[in-house]
Coordinates of C-alpha atoms in Angstrom, one line a residue:
X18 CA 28.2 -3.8 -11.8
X19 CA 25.0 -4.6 -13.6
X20 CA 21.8 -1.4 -13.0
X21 CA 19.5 -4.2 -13.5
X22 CA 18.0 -6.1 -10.1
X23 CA 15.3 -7.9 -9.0
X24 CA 14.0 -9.9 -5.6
X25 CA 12.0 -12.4 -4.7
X26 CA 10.3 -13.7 -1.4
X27 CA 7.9 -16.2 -0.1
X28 CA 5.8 -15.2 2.7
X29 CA 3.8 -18.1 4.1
X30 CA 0.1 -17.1 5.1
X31 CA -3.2 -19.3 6.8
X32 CA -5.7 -17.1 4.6
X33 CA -6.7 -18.4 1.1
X34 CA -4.9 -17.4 -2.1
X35 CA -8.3 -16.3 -3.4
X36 CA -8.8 -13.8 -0.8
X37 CA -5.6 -12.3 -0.3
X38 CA -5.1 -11.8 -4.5
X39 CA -8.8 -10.3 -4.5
X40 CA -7.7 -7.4 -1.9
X41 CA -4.7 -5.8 -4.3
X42 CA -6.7 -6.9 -7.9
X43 CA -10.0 -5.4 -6.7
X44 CA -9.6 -3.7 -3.0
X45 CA -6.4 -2.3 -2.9
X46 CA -7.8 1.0 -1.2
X47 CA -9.4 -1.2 1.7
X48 CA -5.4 -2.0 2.6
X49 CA -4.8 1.5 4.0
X50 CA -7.5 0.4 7.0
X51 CA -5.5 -2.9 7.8
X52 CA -2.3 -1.7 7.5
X53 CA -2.6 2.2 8.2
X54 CA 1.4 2.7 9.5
X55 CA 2.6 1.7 6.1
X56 CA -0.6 2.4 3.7
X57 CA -1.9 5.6 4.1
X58 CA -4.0 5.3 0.5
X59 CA -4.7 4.0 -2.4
X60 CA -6.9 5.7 -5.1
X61 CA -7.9 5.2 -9.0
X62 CA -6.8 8.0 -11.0
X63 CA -7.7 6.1 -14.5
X64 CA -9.8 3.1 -15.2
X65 CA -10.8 1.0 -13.2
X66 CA -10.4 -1.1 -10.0
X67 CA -8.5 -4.4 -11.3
X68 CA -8.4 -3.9 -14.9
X69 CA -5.2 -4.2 -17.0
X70 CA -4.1 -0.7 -18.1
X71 CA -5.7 1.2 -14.8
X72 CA -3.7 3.9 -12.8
X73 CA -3.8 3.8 -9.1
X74 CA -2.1 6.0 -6.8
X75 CA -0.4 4.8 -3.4
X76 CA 0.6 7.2 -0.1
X77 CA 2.9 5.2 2.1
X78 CA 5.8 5.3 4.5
X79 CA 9.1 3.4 3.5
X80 CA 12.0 3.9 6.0
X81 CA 10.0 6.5 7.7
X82 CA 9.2 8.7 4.8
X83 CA 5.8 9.4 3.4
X84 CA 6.0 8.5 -0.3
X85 CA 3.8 8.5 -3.0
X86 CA 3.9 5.8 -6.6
X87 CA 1.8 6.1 -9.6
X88 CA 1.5 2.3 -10.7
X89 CA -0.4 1.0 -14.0
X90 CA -2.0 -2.7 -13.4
X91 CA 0.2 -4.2 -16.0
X92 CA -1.3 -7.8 -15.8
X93 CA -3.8 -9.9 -14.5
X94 CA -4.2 -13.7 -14.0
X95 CA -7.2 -14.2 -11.9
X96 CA -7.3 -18.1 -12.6
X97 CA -3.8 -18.1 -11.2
X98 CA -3.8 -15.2 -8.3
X99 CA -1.6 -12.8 -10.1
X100 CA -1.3 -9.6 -10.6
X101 CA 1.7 -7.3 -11.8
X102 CA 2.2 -3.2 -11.2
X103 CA 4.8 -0.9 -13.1
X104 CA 6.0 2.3 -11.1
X105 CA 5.3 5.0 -13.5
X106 CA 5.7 8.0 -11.4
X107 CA 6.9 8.7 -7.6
X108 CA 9.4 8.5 -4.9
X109 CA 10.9 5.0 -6.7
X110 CA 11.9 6.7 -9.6
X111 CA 14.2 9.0 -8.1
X112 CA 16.6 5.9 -7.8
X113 CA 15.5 3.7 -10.0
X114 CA 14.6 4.2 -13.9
X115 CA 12.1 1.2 -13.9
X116 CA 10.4 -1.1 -11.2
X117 CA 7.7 -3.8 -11.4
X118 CA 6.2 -5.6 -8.5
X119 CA 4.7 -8.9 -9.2
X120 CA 2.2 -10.8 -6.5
X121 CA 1.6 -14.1 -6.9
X122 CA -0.6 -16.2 -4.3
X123 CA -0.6 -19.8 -4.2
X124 CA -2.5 -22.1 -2.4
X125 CA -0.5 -24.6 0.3
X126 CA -2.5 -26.7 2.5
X127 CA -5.1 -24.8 4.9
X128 CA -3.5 -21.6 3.5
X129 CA -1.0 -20.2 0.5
X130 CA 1.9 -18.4 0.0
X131 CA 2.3 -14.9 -1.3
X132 CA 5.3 -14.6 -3.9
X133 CA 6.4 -11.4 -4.1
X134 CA 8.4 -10.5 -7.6
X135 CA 10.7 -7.2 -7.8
X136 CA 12.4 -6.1 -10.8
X137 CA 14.2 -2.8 -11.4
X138 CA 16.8 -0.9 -13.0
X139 CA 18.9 1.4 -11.0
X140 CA 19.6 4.8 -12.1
X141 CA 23.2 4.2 -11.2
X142 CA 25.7 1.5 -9.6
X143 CA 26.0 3.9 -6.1
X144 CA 21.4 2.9 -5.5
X145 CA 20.9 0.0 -3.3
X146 CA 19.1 -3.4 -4.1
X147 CA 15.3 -2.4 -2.7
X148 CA 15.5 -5.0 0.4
X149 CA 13.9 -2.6 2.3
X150 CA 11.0 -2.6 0.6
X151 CA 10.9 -6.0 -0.3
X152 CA 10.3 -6.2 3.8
X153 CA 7.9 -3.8 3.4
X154 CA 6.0 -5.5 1.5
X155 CA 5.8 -8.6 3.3
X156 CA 4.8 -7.1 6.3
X157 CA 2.0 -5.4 4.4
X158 CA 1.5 -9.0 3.5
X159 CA 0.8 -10.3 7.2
X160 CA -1.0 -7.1 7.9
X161 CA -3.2 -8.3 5.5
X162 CA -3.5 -11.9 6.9
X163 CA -4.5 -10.3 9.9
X164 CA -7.3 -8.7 8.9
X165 CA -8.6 -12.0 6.8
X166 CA -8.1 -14.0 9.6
X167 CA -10.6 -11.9 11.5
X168 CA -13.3 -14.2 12.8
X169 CA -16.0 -12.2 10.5
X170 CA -13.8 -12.2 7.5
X171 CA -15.3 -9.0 6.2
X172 CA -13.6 -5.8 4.6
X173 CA -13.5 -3.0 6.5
X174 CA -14.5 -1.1 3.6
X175 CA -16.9 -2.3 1.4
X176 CA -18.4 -0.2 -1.5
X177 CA -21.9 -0.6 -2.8
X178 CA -21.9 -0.1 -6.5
X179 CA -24.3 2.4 -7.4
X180 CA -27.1 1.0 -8.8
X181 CA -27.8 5.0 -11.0
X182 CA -25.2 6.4 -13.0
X183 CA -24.5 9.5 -10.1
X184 CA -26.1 8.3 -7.3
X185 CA -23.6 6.5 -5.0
X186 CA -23.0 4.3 -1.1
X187 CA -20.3 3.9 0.3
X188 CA -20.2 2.1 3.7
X189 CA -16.8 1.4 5.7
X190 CA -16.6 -0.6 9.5
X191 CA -14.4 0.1 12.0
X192 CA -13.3 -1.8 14.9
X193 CA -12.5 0.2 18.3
X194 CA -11.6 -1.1 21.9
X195 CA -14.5 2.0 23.5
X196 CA -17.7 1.5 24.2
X197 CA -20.2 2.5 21.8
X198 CA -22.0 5.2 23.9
X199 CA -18.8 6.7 24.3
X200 CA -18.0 6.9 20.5
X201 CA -21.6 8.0 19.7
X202 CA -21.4 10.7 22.3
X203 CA -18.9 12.7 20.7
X204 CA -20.3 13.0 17.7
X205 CA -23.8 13.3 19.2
X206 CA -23.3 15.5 21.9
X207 CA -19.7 16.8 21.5
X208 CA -18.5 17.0 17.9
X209 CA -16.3 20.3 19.4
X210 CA -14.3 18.2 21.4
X211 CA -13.2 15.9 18.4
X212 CA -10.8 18.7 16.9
X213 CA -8.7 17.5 20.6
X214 CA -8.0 13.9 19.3
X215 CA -7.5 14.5 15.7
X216 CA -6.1 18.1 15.1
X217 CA -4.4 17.4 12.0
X218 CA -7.7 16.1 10.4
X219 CA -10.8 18.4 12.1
X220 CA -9.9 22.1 12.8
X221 CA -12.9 22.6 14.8
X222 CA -16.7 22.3 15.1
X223 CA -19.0 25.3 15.9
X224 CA -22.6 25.4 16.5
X225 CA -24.6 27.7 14.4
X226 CA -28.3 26.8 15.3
X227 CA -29.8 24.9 17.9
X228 CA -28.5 23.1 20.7
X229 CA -25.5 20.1 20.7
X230 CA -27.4 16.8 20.1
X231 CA -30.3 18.0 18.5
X232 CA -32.4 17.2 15.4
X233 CA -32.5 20.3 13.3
X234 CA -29.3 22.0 14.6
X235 CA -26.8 22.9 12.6
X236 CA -23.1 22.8 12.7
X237 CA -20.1 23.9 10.9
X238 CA -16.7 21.8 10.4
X239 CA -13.2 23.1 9.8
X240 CA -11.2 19.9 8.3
X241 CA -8.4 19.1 5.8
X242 CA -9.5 16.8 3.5
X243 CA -7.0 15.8 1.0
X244 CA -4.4 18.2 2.2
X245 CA -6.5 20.9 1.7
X246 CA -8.6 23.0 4.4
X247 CA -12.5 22.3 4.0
X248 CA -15.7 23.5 5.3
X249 CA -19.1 22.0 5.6
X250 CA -22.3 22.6 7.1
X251 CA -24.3 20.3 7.9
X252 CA -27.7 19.8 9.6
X253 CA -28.6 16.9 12.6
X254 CA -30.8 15.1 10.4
X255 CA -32.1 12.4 12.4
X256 CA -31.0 10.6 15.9
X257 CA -31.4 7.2 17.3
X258 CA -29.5 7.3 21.0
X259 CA -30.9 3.8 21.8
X260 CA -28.9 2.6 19.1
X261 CA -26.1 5.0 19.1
X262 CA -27.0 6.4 15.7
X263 CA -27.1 9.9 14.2
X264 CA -26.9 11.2 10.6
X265 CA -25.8 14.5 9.3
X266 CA -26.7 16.1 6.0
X267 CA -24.6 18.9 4.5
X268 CA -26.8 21.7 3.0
X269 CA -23.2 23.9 2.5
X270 CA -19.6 24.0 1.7
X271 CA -16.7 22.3 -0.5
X272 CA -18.4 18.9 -0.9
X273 CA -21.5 20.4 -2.9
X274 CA -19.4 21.5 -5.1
X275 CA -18.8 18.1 -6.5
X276 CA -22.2 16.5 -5.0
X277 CA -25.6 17.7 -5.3
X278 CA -26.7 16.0 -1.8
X279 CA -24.3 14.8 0.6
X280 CA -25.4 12.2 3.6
X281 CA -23.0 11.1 6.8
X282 CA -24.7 8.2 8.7
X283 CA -22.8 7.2 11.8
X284 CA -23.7 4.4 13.8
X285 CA -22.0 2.5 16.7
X286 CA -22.6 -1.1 17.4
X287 CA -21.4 -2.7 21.1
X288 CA -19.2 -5.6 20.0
X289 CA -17.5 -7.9 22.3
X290 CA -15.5 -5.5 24.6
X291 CA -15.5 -2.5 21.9
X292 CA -17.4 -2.0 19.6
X293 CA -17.6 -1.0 15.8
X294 CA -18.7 2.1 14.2
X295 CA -20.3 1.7 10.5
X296 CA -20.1 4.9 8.4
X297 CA -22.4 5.2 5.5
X298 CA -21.9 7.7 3.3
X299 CA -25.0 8.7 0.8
X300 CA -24.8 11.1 -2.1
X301 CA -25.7 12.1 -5.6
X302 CA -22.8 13.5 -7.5
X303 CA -23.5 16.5 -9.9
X304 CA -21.7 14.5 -13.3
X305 CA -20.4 11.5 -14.0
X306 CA -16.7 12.9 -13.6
X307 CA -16.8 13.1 -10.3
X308 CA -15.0 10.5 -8.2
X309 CA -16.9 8.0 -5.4
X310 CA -15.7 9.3 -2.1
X311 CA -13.1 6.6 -1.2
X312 CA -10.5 9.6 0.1
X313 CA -13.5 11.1 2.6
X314 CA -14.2 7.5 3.6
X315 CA -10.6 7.3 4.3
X316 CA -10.5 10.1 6.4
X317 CA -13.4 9.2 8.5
X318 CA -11.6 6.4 9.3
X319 CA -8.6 7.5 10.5
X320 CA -10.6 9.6 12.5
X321 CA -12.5 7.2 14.1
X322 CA -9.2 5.3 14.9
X323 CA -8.3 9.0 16.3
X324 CA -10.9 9.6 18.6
X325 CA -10.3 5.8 20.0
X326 CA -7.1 6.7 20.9
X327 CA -8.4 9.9 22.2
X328 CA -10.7 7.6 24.9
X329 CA -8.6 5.3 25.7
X330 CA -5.8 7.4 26.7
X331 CA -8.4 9.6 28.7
X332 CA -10.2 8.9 32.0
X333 CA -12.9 11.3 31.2
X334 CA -11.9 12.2 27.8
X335 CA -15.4 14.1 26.8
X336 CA -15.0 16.7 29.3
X337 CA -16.5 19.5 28.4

């Protein structure tokens, strides 16, 4: 019984080939917000984004497992919507001694169709062909389409290059079905209660000056970040409750020690019958090592997603 395998399917989408090839070339660590119960990240450990030769690093779930892959970009054909990853590290290995995923998009009509390419080589006869996560992938693939269907057709994360050498933006949106008052309030008014909605993620928030809600205060956060327990505190910087809009800035803990200043703007904007929080994060890092904070813009929102659950499961969830 031939080791070597490989699979191939066709997954017919409305969204153009263009747009679907440009989030895994250049945006594969916007996928994790359209598809969070099968992407839980995606970051650049060398390189960089959509080069040949780069190193990314994926957390998902296959079969109900969290798993991790270390892929190189391979190749690229931009002119033809194409774009190839080798496994070089993770959970696939443990079965399988190579594997290479190829995407190819193609334009059809009002929309295209996404060709997905897998080739392996087991590590023995007793491994099963990957159907599973040939399955996976295409319903990563309508996840996707989902997202690019969205009447505003804009990414939910969309980073701003920084324009000096250490000083960076980042900026993601988030869709939620709450009002926007009622998103804003908890991080206005009662940051203490957000540790209730997303335990795994914030370990608590204590007031160590001033008063909840007010410019000048100052407040301390207990968080994981990464898998690893954090700290940071951070002063009420400024507050804008006509517009549901506050902004933090963190004078101590774990993120100066990569940053030299560190700026959370959070603002909540009614939309339709929910509403959508835009983060902004601001912040000058202390050398040119340092990594933009994709993995904190992450987390924030998977918190936000978090604390909408949190409301909407909740009559009166900001009791006090």
């Amino acid at each position: 019984m031939s080791l070597l395998g490989k699979l191939e399917t066709d997954v017919d989408i409305e969204a153009p080939a263009s747009k679907f090839h440009e989030i895994f070339h250049q945006r594969p660590h916007h996928i994790s917000n359209v598809s969070s119960d099968k992407i839980q990240g995606c970051e650049i450990h060398e390189g960089e984004w959509g080069q040949v030769g780069s190193i990314v690093y994926w957390n998902y779930v296959h079969d109900g497992k969290p798993c991790v892959a270390k892929e190189i970009i391979e190749a690229v054909d931009e002119e033809n919507n194409m774009i190839s990853f080798k496994v070089i590290e993770g959970d696939l290995l443990e079965e399988y001694k190579s594997f290479k995923l190829t995407i190819h998009c193609l334009p059809r009509d009002k929309g295209s169709v996404i060709h997905w390419t897998l080739e392996y080589e087991k590590l023995h006869d007793e491994v099963p062909d990957s159907h599973s996560l040939l399955q996976f992938c295409v319903d990563v693939s309508k996840d996707i389409e989902a997202h690019l269907m969205e009447d505003d057709k804009e990414p939910l994360l969309f980073p701003n290059p920084a324009i000096m050498s250490l000083c960076g933006k980042l900026e993601a949106d988030v869709k939620i079905k709450v009002p926007a008052s009622k998103f804003h309030e908890m991080f206005h008014r009662k940051p203490h209660q957000i540790s209730k909605a997303c335990g795994d993620k914030i370990q608590g928030c204590q007031l160590k000056e001033g008063e909840w809600g007010k410019v000048g205060s100052i407040i301390y956060w207990n968080y994981v970040h990464c898998g690893k327990a954090s700290v940071a505190k951070e002063v009420i910087e400024a507050i804008d409750e006509e517009n549901n809009k506050i902004c933090f800035k963190v004078i101590e803990g774990d993120l100066l020690k990569d940053y030299k200043s560190f700026r959370i703007i959070l603002q909540c904007i009614p939309k339709d019958k929910g509403s959508v929080v835009h983060w902004i994060f601001e912040y000058e890092k202390r050398h040119e090592k340092i990594p933009d904070s994709h993995s904190l813009l992450h987390l924030c929102v998977a918190i936000s997603k978090d604390i909408e659950a949190h409301l909407l499961g909740n009559e009166k969830p900001c009791g006090a």
